[in-house]
PDB file of C-alpha atoms in Angstrom:
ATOM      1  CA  UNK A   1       0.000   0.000   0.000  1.00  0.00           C
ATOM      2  CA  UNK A   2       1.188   3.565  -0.803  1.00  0.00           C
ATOM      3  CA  UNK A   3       1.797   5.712   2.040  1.00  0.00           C
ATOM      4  CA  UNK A   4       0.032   9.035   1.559  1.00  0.00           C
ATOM      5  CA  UNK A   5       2.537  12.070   1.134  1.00  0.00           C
ATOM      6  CA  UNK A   6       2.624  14.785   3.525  1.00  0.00           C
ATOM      7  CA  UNK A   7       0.271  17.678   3.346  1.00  0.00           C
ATOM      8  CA  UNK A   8       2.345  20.892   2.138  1.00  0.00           C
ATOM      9  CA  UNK A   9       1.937  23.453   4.739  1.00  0.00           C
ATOM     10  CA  UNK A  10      -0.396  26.457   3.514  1.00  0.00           C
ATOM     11  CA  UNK A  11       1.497  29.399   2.404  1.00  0.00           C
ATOM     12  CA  UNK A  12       1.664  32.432   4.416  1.00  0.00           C
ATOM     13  CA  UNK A  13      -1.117  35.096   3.750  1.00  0.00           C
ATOM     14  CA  UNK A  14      -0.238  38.037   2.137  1.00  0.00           C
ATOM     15  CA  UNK A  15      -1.184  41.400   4.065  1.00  0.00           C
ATOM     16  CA  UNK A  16      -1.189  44.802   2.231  1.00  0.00           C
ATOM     17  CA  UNK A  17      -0.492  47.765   4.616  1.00  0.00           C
ATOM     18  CA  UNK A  18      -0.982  50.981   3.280  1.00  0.00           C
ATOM     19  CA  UNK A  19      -0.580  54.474   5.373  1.00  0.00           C
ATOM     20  CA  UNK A  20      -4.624  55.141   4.423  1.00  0.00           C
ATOM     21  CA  UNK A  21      -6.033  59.088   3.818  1.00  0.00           C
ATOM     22  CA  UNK A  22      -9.100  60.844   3.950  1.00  0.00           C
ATOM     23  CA  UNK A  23      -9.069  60.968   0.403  1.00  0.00           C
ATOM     24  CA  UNK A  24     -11.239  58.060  -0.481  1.00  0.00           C
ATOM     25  CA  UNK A  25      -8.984  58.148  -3.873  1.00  0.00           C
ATOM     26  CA  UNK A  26      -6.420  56.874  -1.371  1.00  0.00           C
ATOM     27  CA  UNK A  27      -8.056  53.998  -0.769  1.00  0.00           C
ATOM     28  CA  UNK A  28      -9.650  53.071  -4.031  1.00  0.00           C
ATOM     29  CA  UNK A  29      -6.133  52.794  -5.849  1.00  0.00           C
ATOM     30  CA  UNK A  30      -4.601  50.809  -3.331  1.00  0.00           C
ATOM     31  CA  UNK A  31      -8.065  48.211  -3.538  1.00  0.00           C
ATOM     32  CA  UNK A  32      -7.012  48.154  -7.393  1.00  0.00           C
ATOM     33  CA  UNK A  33      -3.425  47.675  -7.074  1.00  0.00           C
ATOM     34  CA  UNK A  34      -3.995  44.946  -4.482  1.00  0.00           C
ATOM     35  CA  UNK A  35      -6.816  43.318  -6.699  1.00  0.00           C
ATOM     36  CA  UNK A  36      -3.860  43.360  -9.854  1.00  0.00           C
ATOM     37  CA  UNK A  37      -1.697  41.488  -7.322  1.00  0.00           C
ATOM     38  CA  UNK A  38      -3.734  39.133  -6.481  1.00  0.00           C
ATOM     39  CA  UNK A  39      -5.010  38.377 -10.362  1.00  0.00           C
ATOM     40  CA  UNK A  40      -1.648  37.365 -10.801  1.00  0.00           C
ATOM     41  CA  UNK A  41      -1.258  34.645  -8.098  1.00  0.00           C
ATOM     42  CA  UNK A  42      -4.936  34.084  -7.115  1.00  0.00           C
ATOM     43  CA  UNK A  43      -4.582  31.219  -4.761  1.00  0.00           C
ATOM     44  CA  UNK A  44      -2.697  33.361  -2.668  1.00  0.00           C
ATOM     45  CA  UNK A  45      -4.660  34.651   0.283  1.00  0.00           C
ATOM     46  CA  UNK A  46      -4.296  38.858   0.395  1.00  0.00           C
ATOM     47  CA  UNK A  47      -5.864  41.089   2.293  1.00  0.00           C
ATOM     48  CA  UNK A  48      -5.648  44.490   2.458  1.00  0.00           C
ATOM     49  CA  UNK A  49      -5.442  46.872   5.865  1.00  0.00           C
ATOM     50  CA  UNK A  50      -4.894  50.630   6.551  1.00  0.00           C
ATOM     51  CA  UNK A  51      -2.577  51.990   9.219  1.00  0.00           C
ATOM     52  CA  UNK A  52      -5.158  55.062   9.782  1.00  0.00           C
ATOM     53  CA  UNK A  53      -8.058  57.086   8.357  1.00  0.00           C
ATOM     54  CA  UNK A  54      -9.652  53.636   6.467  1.00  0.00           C
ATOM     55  CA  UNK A  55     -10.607  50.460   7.201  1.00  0.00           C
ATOM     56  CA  UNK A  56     -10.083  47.360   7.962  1.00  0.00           C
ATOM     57  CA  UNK A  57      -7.486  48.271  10.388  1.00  0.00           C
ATOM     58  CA  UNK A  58      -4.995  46.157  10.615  1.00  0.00           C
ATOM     59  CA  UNK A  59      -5.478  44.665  13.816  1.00  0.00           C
ATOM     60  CA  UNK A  60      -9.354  43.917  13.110  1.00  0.00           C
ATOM     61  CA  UNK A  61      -7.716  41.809   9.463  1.00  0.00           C
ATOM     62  CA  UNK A  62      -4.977  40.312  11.793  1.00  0.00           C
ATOM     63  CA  UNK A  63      -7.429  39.664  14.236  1.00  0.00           C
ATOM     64  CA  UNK A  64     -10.159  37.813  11.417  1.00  0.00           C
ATOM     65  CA  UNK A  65      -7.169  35.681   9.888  1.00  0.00           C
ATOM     66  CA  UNK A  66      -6.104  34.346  13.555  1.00  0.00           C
ATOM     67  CA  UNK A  67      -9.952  33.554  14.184  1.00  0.00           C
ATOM     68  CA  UNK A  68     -10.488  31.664  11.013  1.00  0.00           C
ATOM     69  CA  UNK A  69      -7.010  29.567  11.699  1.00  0.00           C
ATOM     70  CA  UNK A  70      -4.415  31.315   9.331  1.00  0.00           C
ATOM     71  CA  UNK A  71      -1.051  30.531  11.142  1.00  0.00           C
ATOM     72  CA  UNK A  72       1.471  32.240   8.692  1.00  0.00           C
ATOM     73  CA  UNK A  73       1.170  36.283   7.310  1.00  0.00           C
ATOM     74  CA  UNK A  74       3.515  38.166   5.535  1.00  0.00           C
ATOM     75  CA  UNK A  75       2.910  41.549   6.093  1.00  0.00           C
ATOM     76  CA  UNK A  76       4.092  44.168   3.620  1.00  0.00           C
ATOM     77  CA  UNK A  77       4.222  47.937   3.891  1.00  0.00           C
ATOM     78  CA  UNK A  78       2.643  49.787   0.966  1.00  0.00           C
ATOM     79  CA  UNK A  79       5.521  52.139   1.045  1.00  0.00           C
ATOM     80  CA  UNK A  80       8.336  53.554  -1.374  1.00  0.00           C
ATOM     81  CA  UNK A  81      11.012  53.820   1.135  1.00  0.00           C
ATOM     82  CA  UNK A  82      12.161  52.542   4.942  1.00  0.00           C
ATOM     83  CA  UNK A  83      11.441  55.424   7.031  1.00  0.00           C
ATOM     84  CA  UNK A  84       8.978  55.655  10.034  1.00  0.00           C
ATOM     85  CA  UNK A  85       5.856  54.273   9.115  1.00  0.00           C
ATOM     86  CA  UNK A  86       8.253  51.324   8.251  1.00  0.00           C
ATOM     87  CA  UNK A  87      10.100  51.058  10.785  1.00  0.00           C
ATOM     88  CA  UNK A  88       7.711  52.211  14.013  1.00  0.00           C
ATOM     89  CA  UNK A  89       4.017  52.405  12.796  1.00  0.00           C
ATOM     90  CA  UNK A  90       3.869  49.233  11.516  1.00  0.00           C
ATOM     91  CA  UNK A  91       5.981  46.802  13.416  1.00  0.00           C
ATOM     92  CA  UNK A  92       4.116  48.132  16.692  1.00  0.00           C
ATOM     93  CA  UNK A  93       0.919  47.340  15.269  1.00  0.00           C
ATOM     94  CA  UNK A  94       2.142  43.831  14.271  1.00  0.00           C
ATOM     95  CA  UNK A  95       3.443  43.272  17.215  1.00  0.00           C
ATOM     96  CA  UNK A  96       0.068  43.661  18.810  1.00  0.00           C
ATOM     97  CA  UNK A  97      -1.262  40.526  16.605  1.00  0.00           C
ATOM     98  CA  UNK A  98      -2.765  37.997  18.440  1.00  0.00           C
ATOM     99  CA  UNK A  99      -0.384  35.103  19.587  1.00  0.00           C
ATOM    100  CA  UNK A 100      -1.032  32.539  17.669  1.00  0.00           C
ATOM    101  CA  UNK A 101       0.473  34.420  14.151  1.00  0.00           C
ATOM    102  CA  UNK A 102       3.194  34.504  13.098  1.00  0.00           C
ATOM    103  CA  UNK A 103       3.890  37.562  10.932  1.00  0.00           C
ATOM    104  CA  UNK A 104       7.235  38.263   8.535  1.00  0.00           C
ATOM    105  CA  UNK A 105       7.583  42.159   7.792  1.00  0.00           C
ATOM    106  CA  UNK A 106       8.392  41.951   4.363  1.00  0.00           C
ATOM    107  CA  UNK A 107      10.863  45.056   2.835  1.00  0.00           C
ATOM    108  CA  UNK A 108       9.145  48.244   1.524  1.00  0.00           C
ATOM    109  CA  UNK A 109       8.877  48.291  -2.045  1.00  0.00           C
ATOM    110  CA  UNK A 110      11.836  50.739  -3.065  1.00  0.00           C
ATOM    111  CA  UNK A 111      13.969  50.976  -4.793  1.00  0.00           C
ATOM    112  CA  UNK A 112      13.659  48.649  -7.394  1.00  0.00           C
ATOM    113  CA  UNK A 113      13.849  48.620 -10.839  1.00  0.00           C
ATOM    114  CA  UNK A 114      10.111  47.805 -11.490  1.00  0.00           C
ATOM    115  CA  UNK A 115       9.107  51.306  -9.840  1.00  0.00           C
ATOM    116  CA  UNK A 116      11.814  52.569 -12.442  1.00  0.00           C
ATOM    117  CA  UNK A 117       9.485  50.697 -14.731  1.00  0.00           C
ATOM    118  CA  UNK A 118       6.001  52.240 -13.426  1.00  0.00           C
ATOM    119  CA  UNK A 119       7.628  55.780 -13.676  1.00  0.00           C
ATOM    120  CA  UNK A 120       8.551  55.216 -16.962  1.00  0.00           C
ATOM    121  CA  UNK A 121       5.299  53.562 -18.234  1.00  0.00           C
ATOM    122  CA  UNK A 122       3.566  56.908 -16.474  1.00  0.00           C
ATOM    123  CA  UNK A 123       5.332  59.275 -18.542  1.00  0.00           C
ATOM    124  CA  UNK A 124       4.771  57.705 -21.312  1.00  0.00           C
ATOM    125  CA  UNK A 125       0.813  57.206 -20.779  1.00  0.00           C
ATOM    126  CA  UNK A 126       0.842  61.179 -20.440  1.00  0.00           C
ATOM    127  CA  UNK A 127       1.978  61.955 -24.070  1.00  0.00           C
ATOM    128  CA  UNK A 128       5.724  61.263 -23.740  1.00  0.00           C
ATOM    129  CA  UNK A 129       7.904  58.457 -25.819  1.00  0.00           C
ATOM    130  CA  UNK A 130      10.921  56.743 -25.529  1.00  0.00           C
ATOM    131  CA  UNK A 131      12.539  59.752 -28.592  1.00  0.00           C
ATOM    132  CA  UNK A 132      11.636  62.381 -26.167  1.00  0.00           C
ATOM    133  CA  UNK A 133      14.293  61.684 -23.082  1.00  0.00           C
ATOM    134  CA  UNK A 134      17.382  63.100 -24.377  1.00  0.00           C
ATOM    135  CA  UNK A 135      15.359  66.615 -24.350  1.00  0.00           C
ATOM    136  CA  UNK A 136      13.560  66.237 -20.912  1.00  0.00           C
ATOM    137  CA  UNK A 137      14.054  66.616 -17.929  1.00  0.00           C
ATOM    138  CA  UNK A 138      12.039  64.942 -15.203  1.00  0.00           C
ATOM    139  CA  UNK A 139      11.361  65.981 -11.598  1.00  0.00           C
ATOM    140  CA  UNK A 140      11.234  63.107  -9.360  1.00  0.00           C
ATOM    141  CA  UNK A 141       8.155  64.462  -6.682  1.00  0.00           C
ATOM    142  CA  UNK A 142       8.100  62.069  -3.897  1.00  0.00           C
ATOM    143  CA  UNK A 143       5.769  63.130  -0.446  1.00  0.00           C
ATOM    144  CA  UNK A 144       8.785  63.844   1.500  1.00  0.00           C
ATOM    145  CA  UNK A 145      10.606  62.594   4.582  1.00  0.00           C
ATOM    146  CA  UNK A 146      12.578  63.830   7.363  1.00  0.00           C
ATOM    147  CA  UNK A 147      14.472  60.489   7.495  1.00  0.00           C
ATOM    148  CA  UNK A 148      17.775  60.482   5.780  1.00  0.00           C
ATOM    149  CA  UNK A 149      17.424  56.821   4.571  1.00  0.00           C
ATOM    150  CA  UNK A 150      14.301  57.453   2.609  1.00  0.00           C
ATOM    151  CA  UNK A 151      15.694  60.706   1.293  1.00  0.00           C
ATOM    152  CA  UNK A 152      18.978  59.159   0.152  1.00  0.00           C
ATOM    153  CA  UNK A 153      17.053  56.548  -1.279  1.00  0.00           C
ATOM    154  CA  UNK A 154      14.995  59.134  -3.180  1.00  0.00           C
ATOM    155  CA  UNK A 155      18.594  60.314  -4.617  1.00  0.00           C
ATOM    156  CA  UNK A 156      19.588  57.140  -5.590  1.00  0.00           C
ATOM    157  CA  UNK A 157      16.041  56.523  -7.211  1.00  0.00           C
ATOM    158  CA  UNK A 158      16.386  59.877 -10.000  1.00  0.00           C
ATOM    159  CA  UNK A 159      19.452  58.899 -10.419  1.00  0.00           C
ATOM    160  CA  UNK A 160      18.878  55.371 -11.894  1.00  0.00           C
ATOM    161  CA  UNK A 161      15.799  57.112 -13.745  1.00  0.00           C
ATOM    162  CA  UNK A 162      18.894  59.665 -15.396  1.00  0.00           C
ATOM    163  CA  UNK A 163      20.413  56.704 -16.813  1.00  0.00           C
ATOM    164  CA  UNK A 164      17.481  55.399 -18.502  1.00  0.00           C
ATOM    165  CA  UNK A 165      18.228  58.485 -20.764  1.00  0.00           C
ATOM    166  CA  UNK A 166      16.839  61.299 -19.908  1.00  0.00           C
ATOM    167  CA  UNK A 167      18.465  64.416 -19.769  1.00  0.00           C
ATOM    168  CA  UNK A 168      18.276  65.341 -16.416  1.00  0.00           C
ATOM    169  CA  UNK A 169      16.471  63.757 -13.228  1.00  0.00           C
ATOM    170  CA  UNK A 170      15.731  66.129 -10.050  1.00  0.00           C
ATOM    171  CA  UNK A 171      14.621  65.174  -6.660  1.00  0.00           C
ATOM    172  CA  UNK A 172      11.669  67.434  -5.014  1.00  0.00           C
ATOM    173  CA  UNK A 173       9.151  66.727  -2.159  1.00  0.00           C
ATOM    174  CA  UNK A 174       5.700  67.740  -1.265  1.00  0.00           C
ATOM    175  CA  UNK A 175       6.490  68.345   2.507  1.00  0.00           C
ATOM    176  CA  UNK A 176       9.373  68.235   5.190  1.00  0.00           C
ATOM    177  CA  UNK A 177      11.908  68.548   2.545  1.00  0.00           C
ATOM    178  CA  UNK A 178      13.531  70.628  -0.033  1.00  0.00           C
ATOM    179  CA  UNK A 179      13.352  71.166  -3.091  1.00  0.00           C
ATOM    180  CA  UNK A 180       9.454  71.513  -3.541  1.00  0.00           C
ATOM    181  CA  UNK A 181       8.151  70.353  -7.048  1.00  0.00           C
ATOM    182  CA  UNK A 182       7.932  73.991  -8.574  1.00  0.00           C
ATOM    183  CA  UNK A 183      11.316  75.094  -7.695  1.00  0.00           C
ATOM    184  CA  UNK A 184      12.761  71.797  -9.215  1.00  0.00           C
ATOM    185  CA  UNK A 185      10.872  72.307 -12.823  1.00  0.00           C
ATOM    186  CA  UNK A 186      12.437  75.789 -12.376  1.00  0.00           C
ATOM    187  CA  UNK A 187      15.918  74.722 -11.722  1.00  0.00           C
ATOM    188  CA  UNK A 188      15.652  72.548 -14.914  1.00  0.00           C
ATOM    189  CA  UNK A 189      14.359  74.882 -17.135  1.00  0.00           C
ATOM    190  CA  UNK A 190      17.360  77.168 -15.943  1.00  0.00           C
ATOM    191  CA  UNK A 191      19.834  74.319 -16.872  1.00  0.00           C
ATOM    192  CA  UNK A 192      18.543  74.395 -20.235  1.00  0.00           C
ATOM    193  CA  UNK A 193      15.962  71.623 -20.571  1.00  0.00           C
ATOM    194  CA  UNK A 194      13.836  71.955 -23.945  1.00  0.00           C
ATOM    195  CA  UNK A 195      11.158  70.267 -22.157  1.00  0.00           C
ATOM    196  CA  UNK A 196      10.223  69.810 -18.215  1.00  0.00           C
ATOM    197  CA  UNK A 197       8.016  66.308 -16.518  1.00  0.00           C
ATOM    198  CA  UNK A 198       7.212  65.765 -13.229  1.00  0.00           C
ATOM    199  CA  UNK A 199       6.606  62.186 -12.213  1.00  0.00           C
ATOM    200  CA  UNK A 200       4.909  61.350  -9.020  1.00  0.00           C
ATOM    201  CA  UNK A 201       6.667  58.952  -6.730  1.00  0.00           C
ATOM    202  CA  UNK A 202       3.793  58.168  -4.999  1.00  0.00           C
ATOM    203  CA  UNK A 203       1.622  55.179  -4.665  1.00  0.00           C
ATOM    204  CA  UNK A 204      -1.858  56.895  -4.871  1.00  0.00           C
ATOM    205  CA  UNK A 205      -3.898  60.611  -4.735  1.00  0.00           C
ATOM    206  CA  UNK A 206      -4.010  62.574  -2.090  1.00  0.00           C
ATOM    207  CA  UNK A 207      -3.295  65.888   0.029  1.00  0.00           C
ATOM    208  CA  UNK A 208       0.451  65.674  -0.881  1.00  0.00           C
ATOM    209  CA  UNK A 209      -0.245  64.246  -4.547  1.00  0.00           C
ATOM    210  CA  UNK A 210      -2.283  67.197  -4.957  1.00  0.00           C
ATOM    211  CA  UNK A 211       0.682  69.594  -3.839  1.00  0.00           C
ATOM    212  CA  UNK A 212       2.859  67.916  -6.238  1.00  0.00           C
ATOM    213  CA  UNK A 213       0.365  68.238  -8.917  1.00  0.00           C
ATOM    214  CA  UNK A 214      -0.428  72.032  -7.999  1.00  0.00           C
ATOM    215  CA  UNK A 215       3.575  72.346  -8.304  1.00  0.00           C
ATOM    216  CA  UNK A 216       3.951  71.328 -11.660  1.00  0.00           C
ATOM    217  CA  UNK A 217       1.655  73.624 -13.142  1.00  0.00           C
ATOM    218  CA  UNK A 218       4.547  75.551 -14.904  1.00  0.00           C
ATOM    219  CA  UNK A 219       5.992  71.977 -16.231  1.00  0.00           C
ATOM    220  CA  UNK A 220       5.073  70.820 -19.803  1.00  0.00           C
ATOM    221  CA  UNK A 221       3.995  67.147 -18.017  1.00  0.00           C
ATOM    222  CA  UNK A 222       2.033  65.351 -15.288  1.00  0.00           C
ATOM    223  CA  UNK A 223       2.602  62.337 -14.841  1.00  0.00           C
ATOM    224  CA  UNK A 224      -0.092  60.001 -12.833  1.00  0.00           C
ATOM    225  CA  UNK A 225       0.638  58.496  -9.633  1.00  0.00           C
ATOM    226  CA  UNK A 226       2.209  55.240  -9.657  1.00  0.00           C
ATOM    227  CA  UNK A 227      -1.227  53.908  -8.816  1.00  0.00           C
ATOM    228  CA  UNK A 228      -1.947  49.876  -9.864  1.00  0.00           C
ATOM    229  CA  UNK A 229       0.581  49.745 -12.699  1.00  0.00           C
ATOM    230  CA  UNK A 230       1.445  45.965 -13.592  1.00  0.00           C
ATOM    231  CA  UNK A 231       5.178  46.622 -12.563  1.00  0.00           C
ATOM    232  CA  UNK A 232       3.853  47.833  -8.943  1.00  0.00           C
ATOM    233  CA  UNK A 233       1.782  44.334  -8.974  1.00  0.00           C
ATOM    234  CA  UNK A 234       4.361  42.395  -9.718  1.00  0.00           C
ATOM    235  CA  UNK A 235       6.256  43.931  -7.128  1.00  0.00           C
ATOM    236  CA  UNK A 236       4.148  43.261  -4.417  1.00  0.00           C
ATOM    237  CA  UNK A 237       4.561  39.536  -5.326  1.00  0.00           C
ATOM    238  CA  UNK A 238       8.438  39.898  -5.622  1.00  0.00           C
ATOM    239  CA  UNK A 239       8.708  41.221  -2.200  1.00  0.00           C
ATOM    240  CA  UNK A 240       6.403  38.778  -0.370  1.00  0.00           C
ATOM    241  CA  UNK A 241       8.550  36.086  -2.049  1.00  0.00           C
ATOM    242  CA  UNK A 242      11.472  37.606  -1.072  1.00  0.00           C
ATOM    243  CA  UNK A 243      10.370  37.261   2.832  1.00  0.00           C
ATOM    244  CA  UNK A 244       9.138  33.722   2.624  1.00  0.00           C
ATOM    245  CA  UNK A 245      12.672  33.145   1.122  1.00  0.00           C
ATOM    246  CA  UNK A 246      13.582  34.615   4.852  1.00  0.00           C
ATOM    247  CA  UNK A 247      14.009  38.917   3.884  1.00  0.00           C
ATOM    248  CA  UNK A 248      12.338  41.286   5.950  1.00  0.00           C
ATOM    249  CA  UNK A 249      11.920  40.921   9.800  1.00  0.00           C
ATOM    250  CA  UNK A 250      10.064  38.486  11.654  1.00  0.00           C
ATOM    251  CA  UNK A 251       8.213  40.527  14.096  1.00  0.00           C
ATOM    252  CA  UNK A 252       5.930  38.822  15.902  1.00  0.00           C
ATOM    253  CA  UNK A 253       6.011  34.375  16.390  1.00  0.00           C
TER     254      UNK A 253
END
């Protein structure tokens, strides 16, 4: 008689956290980007949870998974770079889980080169092409940080976008940091660029979107926000592989 082969464990759930607004924009793009995830691998369980302003909170999704006997969650910050929501906000709510999860804190989603990718692909959806980059420059308008981590990681982020070709990339933030977005399309038009973009590097509308957008009025291009481009779905999946494969931190077992 055969003897039956083991059961494969389940794999962990996957657990969107994003920062949540009062926009309900906010909240609606993060829903699609999360649904375009979870298209892509649809056996995988993935819920979605907001650190403030929307709901499910995360401890009421964290709370439901432990009830209905989920044992394993990867938990993933809906975030561009590693700076306090990252590392406070959300391990502290984690670690507040109820005992019998254990949760992996994947890494935040930047840098990579698939938000290279979305940036691009956003650019390009707003009238540019591929011909128009050695003439352009781009301003690179992020929300802003006071962390140094997440603002050299900005840096490093225009930077790789510069070497994709065009001709010049500029950092510039919609709060706690300097440049803002208006003074950047200024600076570029000063260095001689024929033809001024700003791209969003952010994950959805909002207050600060709405700054960047209101300071790039005197640009020649808006980009949209990053929103649920394909690249940005596929890079949810990349980084919750990346912490089964042991990345990240465990935070709470």
């Amino acid at each position: 008689m055969n003897a039956s082969r083991p059961t494969a464990p389940p794999s962990p759930a996957l657990l969107v956290i994003a920062h949540g607004s009062r926009d309900p924009r906010h909240a609606a793009t993060v829903r699609e980007l999360v649904a375009a995830a979870r298209a892509r691998r649809p056996a995988l369980r993935t819920e979605t949870a907001f650190l403030d302003f929307d709901v499910p909170s995360v401890a009421s999704v964290l709370g439901r998974l432990a009830a209905e006997g989920v044992r394993d969650v990867v938990a993933l910050p809906l975030l561009l770079t590693r700076a306090f929501h990252a590392k406070s906000d959300v391990p502290a709510v984690l670690r507040e889980a109820p005992v019998s999860l254990r949760i992996r804190q994947a890494p935040v989603l930047g840098p990579s080169p698939l938000l290279i990718a979305a940036l691009e692909r956003r650019l390009y959806e707003a009238g540019l092409t591929p011909a128009d980059k050695p003439a352009t420059g781009v301003v690179l308008a992020s929300a802003g940080s006071t962390d140094p981590e997440a603002i050299a990681v900005i840096a490093d982020t225009a930077r790789e976008l510069r070497r994709t070709g065009w001709c010049a990339v500029r950092p510039a933030f919609a709060s706690a940091s300097l440049p803002r977005t208006e003074d950047a399309v200024r600076e570029l038009r000063s260095a001689g660029a024929a033809r001024v973009a700003v791209a969003p590097y952010v994950l959805a509308p909002g207050r600060l979107p709405d700054r960047i957008a209101a300071g790039a009025a005197d640009a020649d291009v808006l980009a949209g926000v990053l929103g649920a481009a394909p690249e940005l779905a596929r890079l949810l999946l990349t980084r919750y592989d990346e912490a089964r494969a042991g990345a990240g931190v465990l935070v709470a077992a």
